Coordinates of C-alpha atoms and ligand atoms in Angstrom, one line a residue:
M21 CA 74.6 86.8 -47.4
N22 CA 76.3 86.8 -50.8
D23 CA 74.2 84.8 -53.0
T24 CA 75.9 85.4 -56.5
F25 CA 76.4 82.0 -57.0
L26 CA 72.9 80.8 -56.3
K27 CA 71.7 83.8 -58.8
A28 CA 74.2 82.2 -61.4
C29 CA 73.0 78.7 -61.1
R30 CA 69.3 79.7 -61.4
G31 CA 70.6 81.8 -64.4
E32 CA 69.6 85.1 -63.0
K33 CA 71.4 88.1 -63.7
V34 CA 74.7 88.9 -61.5
D35 CA 77.0 91.6 -60.8
Y36 CA 80.0 89.6 -61.2
T37 CA 80.9 86.1 -62.2
P38 CA 80.9 83.9 -59.1
V39 CA 83.9 81.2 -58.4
W40 CA 85.0 78.2 -56.1
L41 CA 87.3 75.5 -56.6
M42 CA 86.8 71.8 -56.7
R43 CA 88.6 70.7 -53.9
Q44 CA 89.1 74.0 -52.3
A45 CA 89.8 72.9 -48.9
G46 CA 92.8 70.3 -49.0
R47 CA 96.6 69.8 -48.7
Y48 CA 97.8 73.0 -50.7
L49 CA 96.7 75.3 -48.1
P50 CA 99.2 75.0 -45.2
E51 CA 96.2 75.9 -42.6
Y52 CA 94.9 72.6 -43.9
Q53 CA 98.2 70.7 -43.3
A54 CA 98.3 72.3 -40.0
V55 CA 94.7 70.5 -38.9
R56 CA 95.6 67.5 -40.7
S57 CA 99.0 67.0 -39.1
G58 CA 96.8 66.2 -35.7
V59 CA 94.6 63.5 -37.4
D60 CA 93.7 60.9 -40.2
F61 CA 91.6 61.9 -43.2
L62 CA 88.8 60.0 -42.3
T63 CA 88.7 61.5 -38.6
L64 CA 89.1 64.7 -40.3
C65 CA 85.5 63.9 -42.0
K66 CA 84.0 62.7 -39.1
T67 CA 84.7 65.6 -36.6
P68 CA 82.3 68.2 -37.3
E69 CA 84.2 70.9 -35.6
L70 CA 87.3 70.2 -37.4
A71 CA 85.5 69.3 -40.9
A72 CA 83.6 72.5 -40.5
T73 CA 87.3 74.4 -39.5
V74 CA 88.8 73.2 -42.8
T75 CA 85.5 73.8 -45.1
L76 CA 85.9 77.7 -44.2
Q77 CA 89.6 78.1 -44.6
P78 CA 89.3 78.7 -48.4
V79 CA 86.6 81.2 -48.2
D80 CA 88.4 83.3 -45.6
I81 CA 91.7 83.0 -47.5
L82 CA 90.5 83.0 -50.9
G83 CA 87.5 85.0 -50.8
V84 CA 85.5 82.4 -53.0
D85 CA 81.6 82.9 -53.2
A86 CA 80.7 79.5 -52.0
A87 CA 81.7 77.0 -49.6
I88 CA 81.9 73.4 -50.0
L89 CA 81.5 70.6 -47.4
F90 CA 84.6 69.3 -46.1
S91 CA 84.0 65.3 -46.8
D92 CA 84.6 62.8 -49.1
I93 CA 82.3 61.0 -51.8
L94 CA 83.3 57.7 -49.8
V95 CA 81.8 58.1 -46.9
L96 CA 78.5 57.4 -48.1
V97 CA 79.8 54.0 -49.6
E98 CA 81.0 53.2 -45.9
A99 CA 78.0 53.8 -44.5
M100 CA 76.2 51.4 -47.1
G101 CA 78.6 48.9 -45.3
M102 CA 81.8 48.5 -46.8
R103 CA 85.1 49.3 -44.9
L104 CA 86.9 51.8 -46.2
E105 CA 90.4 53.3 -45.7
F106 CA 92.5 55.9 -46.8
S107 CA 96.1 54.8 -47.5
E108 CA 98.8 57.9 -47.8
K109 CA 100.4 55.8 -51.0
K110 CA 97.5 54.2 -52.6
G111 CA 94.5 56.6 -51.6
P112 CA 90.8 54.8 -51.0
Q113 CA 91.0 51.4 -50.6
L114 CA 87.4 49.6 -49.9
S115 CA 87.9 45.5 -48.6
E116 CA 85.8 43.0 -50.1
P117 CA 85.0 44.6 -53.5
I118 CA 81.4 44.0 -54.5
R119 CA 81.9 41.4 -57.5
N120 CA 79.0 39.1 -56.8
R121 CA 75.4 39.3 -56.0
S122 CA 75.6 38.3 -52.4
L123 CA 78.0 41.0 -51.5
A124 CA 75.7 43.3 -53.4
E125 CA 72.6 42.3 -51.5
R126 CA 74.5 42.6 -48.2
L127 CA 75.0 46.5 -48.7
A128 CA 72.3 48.8 -46.8
V129 CA 70.7 52.1 -48.2
P130 CA 71.9 54.1 -45.1
D131 CA 69.9 56.4 -42.9
P132 CA 71.8 59.5 -43.1
E133 CA 70.6 60.5 -39.6
D134 CA 72.0 57.5 -38.2
D135 CA 74.8 56.8 -40.2
L136 CA 76.1 60.1 -41.4
S137 CA 74.9 62.1 -39.0
Y138 CA 78.4 63.6 -38.5
V139 CA 78.2 65.2 -42.0
L140 CA 74.8 66.5 -41.1
E141 CA 76.2 68.2 -37.8
T142 CA 79.4 69.3 -39.8
I143 CA 76.5 71.2 -42.4
R144 CA 74.8 72.6 -39.4
I145 CA 77.6 74.3 -37.4
L146 CA 78.8 75.6 -41.1
R147 CA 75.4 77.4 -41.8
G148 CA 75.6 79.2 -38.5
R149 CA 79.1 80.7 -39.6
L150 CA 79.0 81.3 -43.5
N151 CA 78.0 84.3 -45.3
V152 CA 78.4 82.5 -48.7
P153 CA 76.0 79.6 -49.6
L154 CA 76.9 76.1 -48.7
I155 CA 77.0 73.6 -51.2
G156 CA 76.7 69.8 -50.3
F157 CA 77.9 67.0 -52.4
S158 CA 77.4 63.4 -53.6
G159 CA 79.3 61.1 -55.9
A160 CA 77.2 60.0 -59.1
P161 CA 76.0 56.4 -58.8
F162 CA 78.3 55.1 -61.7
T163 CA 81.6 57.1 -60.3
L164 CA 80.5 55.3 -56.9
A165 CA 80.2 52.3 -58.4
T166 CA 83.5 52.2 -59.8
Y167 CA 85.0 52.4 -56.2
M168 CA 82.7 49.8 -55.1
I169 CA 83.4 47.2 -57.7
E170 CA 87.3 47.7 -58.1
G171 CA 87.7 48.2 -54.5
E172 CA 90.3 51.3 -55.3
G173 CA 91.2 53.7 -57.7
S174 CA 91.5 52.4 -61.2
K175 CA 92.7 53.2 -64.8
S176 CA 91.1 50.2 -66.7
F177 CA 88.0 50.0 -64.8
V178 CA 87.7 46.7 -66.1
N179 CA 85.5 44.7 -63.2
T180 CA 83.3 47.6 -63.4
K181 CA 82.8 47.3 -67.0
K182 CA 82.8 43.2 -66.8
M183 CA 80.1 43.4 -64.7
M184 CA 78.5 45.8 -66.8
F185 CA 78.6 43.9 -69.8
S186 CA 78.2 40.1 -68.6
S187 CA 75.8 40.7 -65.4
P188 CA 73.5 43.8 -66.5
A189 CA 70.9 42.6 -64.0
L190 CA 73.6 42.8 -61.0
F191 CA 75.1 46.0 -62.2
A192 CA 71.2 47.7 -62.4
Y193 CA 70.5 46.4 -58.7
L194 CA 73.6 47.7 -57.4
M195 CA 73.2 51.1 -59.0
D196 CA 69.7 51.2 -57.9
K197 CA 70.8 50.8 -54.3
I198 CA 73.5 53.1 -54.8
T199 CA 70.9 56.0 -56.6
D200 CA 68.8 55.3 -53.6
S201 CA 71.5 56.2 -51.3
V202 CA 72.5 59.0 -53.2
I203 CA 69.1 60.3 -53.0
S204 CA 68.4 60.1 -49.2
Y205 CA 71.8 61.3 -48.4
L206 CA 71.3 64.5 -50.7
K207 CA 68.0 65.1 -49.3
A208 CA 69.2 64.8 -45.6
Q209 CA 72.0 67.4 -46.7
I210 CA 69.8 69.7 -48.0
M211 CA 67.6 69.4 -44.9
A212 CA 70.4 70.0 -42.5
G213 CA 71.1 73.3 -44.4
A214 CA 73.0 72.9 -47.9
Q215 CA 72.0 75.3 -50.4
A216 CA 73.1 73.8 -53.3
V217 CA 74.4 70.0 -54.1
Q218 CA 77.0 69.0 -56.6
I219 CA 77.0 65.3 -58.0
F220 CA 80.3 64.3 -58.7
D221 CA 80.7 62.1 -61.9
S222 CA 84.6 61.8 -61.7
W223 CA 84.9 58.5 -63.9
A224 CA 81.9 59.0 -66.2
G225 CA 84.3 60.0 -68.8
V226 CA 85.6 56.3 -69.5
L227 CA 82.3 55.3 -70.9
S228 CA 81.4 55.1 -74.2
P229 CA 78.6 57.4 -75.4
E230 CA 76.2 54.6 -75.7
D231 CA 77.6 52.7 -72.1
Y232 CA 77.1 56.5 -70.8
R233 CA 73.4 56.8 -72.2
L234 CA 72.9 52.9 -71.1
F235 CA 74.7 52.8 -67.7
A236 CA 75.2 55.8 -66.0
V237 CA 72.7 59.0 -66.7
P238 CA 69.8 57.3 -66.4
Y239 CA 70.7 56.8 -62.7
V240 CA 71.7 60.6 -62.5
K241 CA 68.6 61.7 -64.2
R242 CA 66.8 59.5 -61.7
A243 CA 68.2 61.1 -58.5
V244 CA 68.1 64.8 -60.0
A245 CA 64.3 64.1 -60.6
E246 CA 63.9 63.3 -57.0
L247 CA 65.8 66.2 -56.0
K248 CA 63.8 68.8 -58.0
N249 CA 61.3 69.2 -55.3
E250 CA 63.9 70.4 -52.6
G251 CA 64.1 73.7 -54.2
V252 CA 68.2 74.0 -54.4
P253 CA 70.2 73.9 -57.6
V254 CA 71.9 70.8 -58.5
I255 CA 75.2 71.0 -60.1
Y256 CA 76.1 67.9 -62.1
F257 CA 79.7 67.7 -62.8
V258 CA 81.1 65.1 -65.2
N259 CA 85.1 64.9 -65.8
G260 CA 85.9 64.0 -69.6
C261 CA 82.5 65.3 -70.6
A262 CA 83.5 66.5 -74.3
G263 CA 82.0 63.5 -76.2
I264 CA 78.8 63.0 -74.2
L265 CA 77.3 66.7 -74.0
K266 CA 74.2 65.9 -75.5
D267 CA 73.4 62.9 -73.3
I268 CA 74.0 65.0 -70.2
R269 CA 71.5 67.4 -71.2
K270 CA 69.0 64.2 -70.0
S271 CA 70.4 64.4 -66.4
G272 CA 68.2 67.6 -66.1
A273 CA 70.6 69.0 -63.5
D274 CA 70.2 73.0 -63.5
V275 CA 74.1 73.1 -63.6
I276 CA 76.6 71.3 -65.6
G277 CA 80.1 71.5 -64.5
I278 CA 82.9 70.6 -67.4
D279 CA 86.2 69.9 -67.2
W280 CA 89.0 71.8 -69.3
R281 CA 89.4 69.1 -72.0
V282 CA 86.3 71.1 -74.0
D283 CA 86.0 74.6 -75.2
I284 CA 83.8 76.2 -72.7
G285 CA 82.2 78.1 -76.0
E286 CA 81.4 74.7 -77.9
A287 CA 80.1 72.8 -74.6
I288 CA 77.6 75.6 -74.0
K289 CA 76.1 75.6 -78.0
K290 CA 75.8 71.9 -77.2
L291 CA 74.1 72.2 -73.9
G292 CA 71.6 75.0 -74.5
K293 CA 70.1 77.6 -73.0
K294 CA 68.3 75.3 -70.4
F295 CA 71.5 74.8 -68.3
S296 CA 73.8 77.2 -66.4
V297 CA 77.7 76.1 -66.7
Q298 CA 80.4 75.6 -64.1
G299 CA 84.2 75.6 -65.3
N300 CA 86.6 75.1 -66.8
L301 CA 90.1 76.3 -66.1
D302 CA 92.6 73.6 -66.6
P303 CA 94.0 73.1 -63.0
T304 CA 97.9 73.5 -63.9
A305 CA 96.6 77.1 -65.1
L306 CA 97.5 78.3 -61.6
F307 CA 101.1 77.7 -61.9
L308 CA 101.1 80.3 -64.8
P309 CA 102.4 84.1 -64.0
E310 CA 99.6 86.1 -63.2
E311 CA 99.3 88.0 -66.6
K312 CA 99.0 84.8 -68.6
L313 CA 96.4 83.2 -66.0
R314 CA 94.4 86.6 -66.5
E315 CA 94.4 85.9 -70.0
R316 CA 93.1 82.6 -69.7
V317 CA 90.2 83.3 -67.1
G318 CA 89.2 86.4 -69.7
D319 CA 88.9 83.9 -72.4
I320 CA 86.7 81.5 -70.5
L321 CA 84.9 84.8 -69.2
S322 CA 84.1 85.8 -72.9
K323 CA 82.9 82.4 -73.9
A324 CA 80.8 81.9 -71.4
E325 CA 78.8 85.3 -71.6
A326 CA 76.8 82.8 -74.2
A327 CA 75.6 81.1 -71.1
R328 CA 72.5 80.9 -69.4
G329 CA 74.6 81.4 -66.0
H330 CA 78.3 80.8 -65.5
I331 CA 80.0 80.0 -62.0
F332 CA 83.6 80.1 -62.5
N333 CA 85.7 76.9 -61.5
L334 CA 88.5 74.7 -62.1
G335 CA 87.8 71.7 -64.9
H336 CA 88.6 69.2 -61.8
G337 CA 90.1 69.4 -58.4
I338 CA 93.2 71.9 -57.4
L339 CA 96.0 70.3 -57.3
P340 CA 98.2 69.4 -53.7
E341 CA 101.4 71.3 -55.4
T342 CA 99.3 74.2 -56.4
P343 CA 100.4 77.7 -55.0
V344 CA 98.3 79.4 -52.5
E345 CA 99.2 82.7 -54.5
G346 CA 98.0 81.0 -57.5
A347 CA 94.7 80.6 -56.1
K348 CA 94.4 83.8 -54.8
A349 CA 95.0 85.4 -58.3
L350 CA 92.6 83.3 -59.8
V351 CA 89.6 84.3 -57.5
R352 CA 90.8 88.2 -58.2
A353 CA 91.1 87.8 -61.7
V354 CA 87.4 86.5 -62.2
H355 CA 85.9 89.2 -59.9
E356 CA 87.9 92.0 -61.5
L357 CA 87.4 90.7 -65.4
S358 CA 84.0 90.0 -64.8
S359 CA 82.7 93.4 -63.0
P360 CA 81.2 96.0 -65.2
Ligands
CP3_426 O1 86.3 70.2 -52.7 C1 86.3 70.4 -51.4 O2 87.1 71.0 -50.9 C2 85.4 69.1 -50.5 C3 86.4 68.1 -50.4 C4 86.3 67.0 -51.4 C5 87.3 65.9 -50.7 N1 87.1 65.0 -52.0 C6 88.1 66.0 -49.8 C7 89.5 65.2 -49.8 C8 85.3 66.5 -52.2 C9 84.3 67.2 -52.6 C10 86.0 65.0 -52.5 C11 85.5 64.5 -53.5 C12 86.1 62.9 -54.2 N2 86.8 62.0 -53.3 C13 85.8 63.1 -55.6 C14 85.2 63.7 -56.9 C15 85.9 64.7 -57.3 C16 87.1 64.4 -57.7 O3 88.2 65.0 -57.3 O4 86.8 63.8 -58.8 C17 86.7 61.6 -55.6 C18 87.1 60.9 -56.9 C19 87.0 61.2 -54.0 C20 87.6 59.9 -53.6 C21 89.4 60.5 -53.3 N3 89.4 61.0 -52.0 C22 90.3 60.2 -53.6 C23 90.8 59.1 -55.1 C24 91.3 60.3 -52.9 C25 92.8 60.3 -52.7 C26 93.6 61.0 -53.9 C27 93.7 62.3 -52.9 O5 93.3 63.4 -53.6 O6 94.5 62.5 -52.3 C28 90.3 61.3 -51.7 C29 91.2 61.7 -50.7 C30 90.7 63.1 -49.9 N4 89.4 63.4 -50.3 C31 91.8 64.3 -49.7 C32 90.9 65.4 -49.6 C33 91.2 66.6 -49.3 C34 93.1 64.0 -49.5 C35 93.2 63.7 -48.1 C36 94.4 64.0 -47.3 O7 94.0 64.9 -46.6 O8 95.5 63.4 -47.5

């Protein structure tokens, strides 16, 4: 078993820098498209044998040092009681967005063994087939709340912020319920065999630092504290982290995932020695010619030597247009340039 990734999460000495890519299973891979052409996205998530197959694809094709469970952050929201659809054109759609107390009260804290059993089954299948660690995941409470309140993706997050500002008690009630759900979901994933978990805060970067401190990080902190006893590393990824790195420390996570809009050396200075870091290549760098890509990889690797531990990753998910050769070249470059 290749445990380089887990060692880097814990800040232990490694022979080379481990690498995996956010959204590494997905549309840029013809092998994913072949599976996906026969089923819709949610059916793929809910069919453990197929979800396991596409989870394994990037491990075999790219040679990454960790696998991430194939699923979506929004299946938890569906299990809480909202109706979820993925539209090819508009992305995720949730009917009856949560805009008042009675809708929030109707939401359940799901029992993962019942309502998300297909996720746990996928994890069990994968643990029998993998020779790299398996990462489980959840959306962070704030990011999940934005989908639940907006009903879909958003640019301004106006409904979310309206609730935060004009009905703070309702917002807190909703966030507490989401946080309870995230905790029990991640604990169940760990029980089923996930060897690390990542909490995706894809939209926390739209908050002012003050609002992030009030409305987002306290809930992540509670979730991480509850997960500490489970004995696996917790990675906390915030897209748009640059202005809130000091506050992100309060999450207490073992590893902080950072996007590419911040210099990784600067980020490490602000985070300090208590955390490992994960990141942070611009996903579009995979379109560069190989020598240029290698220069950027080398730059990130040398700056990240200052960190307690470093897991190489993109600064956000791999884009569907990405050439597979670019992703392969990245993994090769990280392994070669970080080896003594
Ligand atoms: O990383 C992996 O390989 C594991 C799989 C994974 C998916 N979604 C598969 C997916 C993970 C970890 C996610 C997380 C996720 N989902 C996030 C957080 C990470 C991030 O990117 O910020 C968010 C915000 C979502 C919600 C979501 N799911 C959106 C907005 C969309 C539509 C946009 C898009 O990329 O298509 C999805 C769909 C989705 N999730 C796809 C995949 C492979 C594409 C579905 C398809 O095959 O058509």
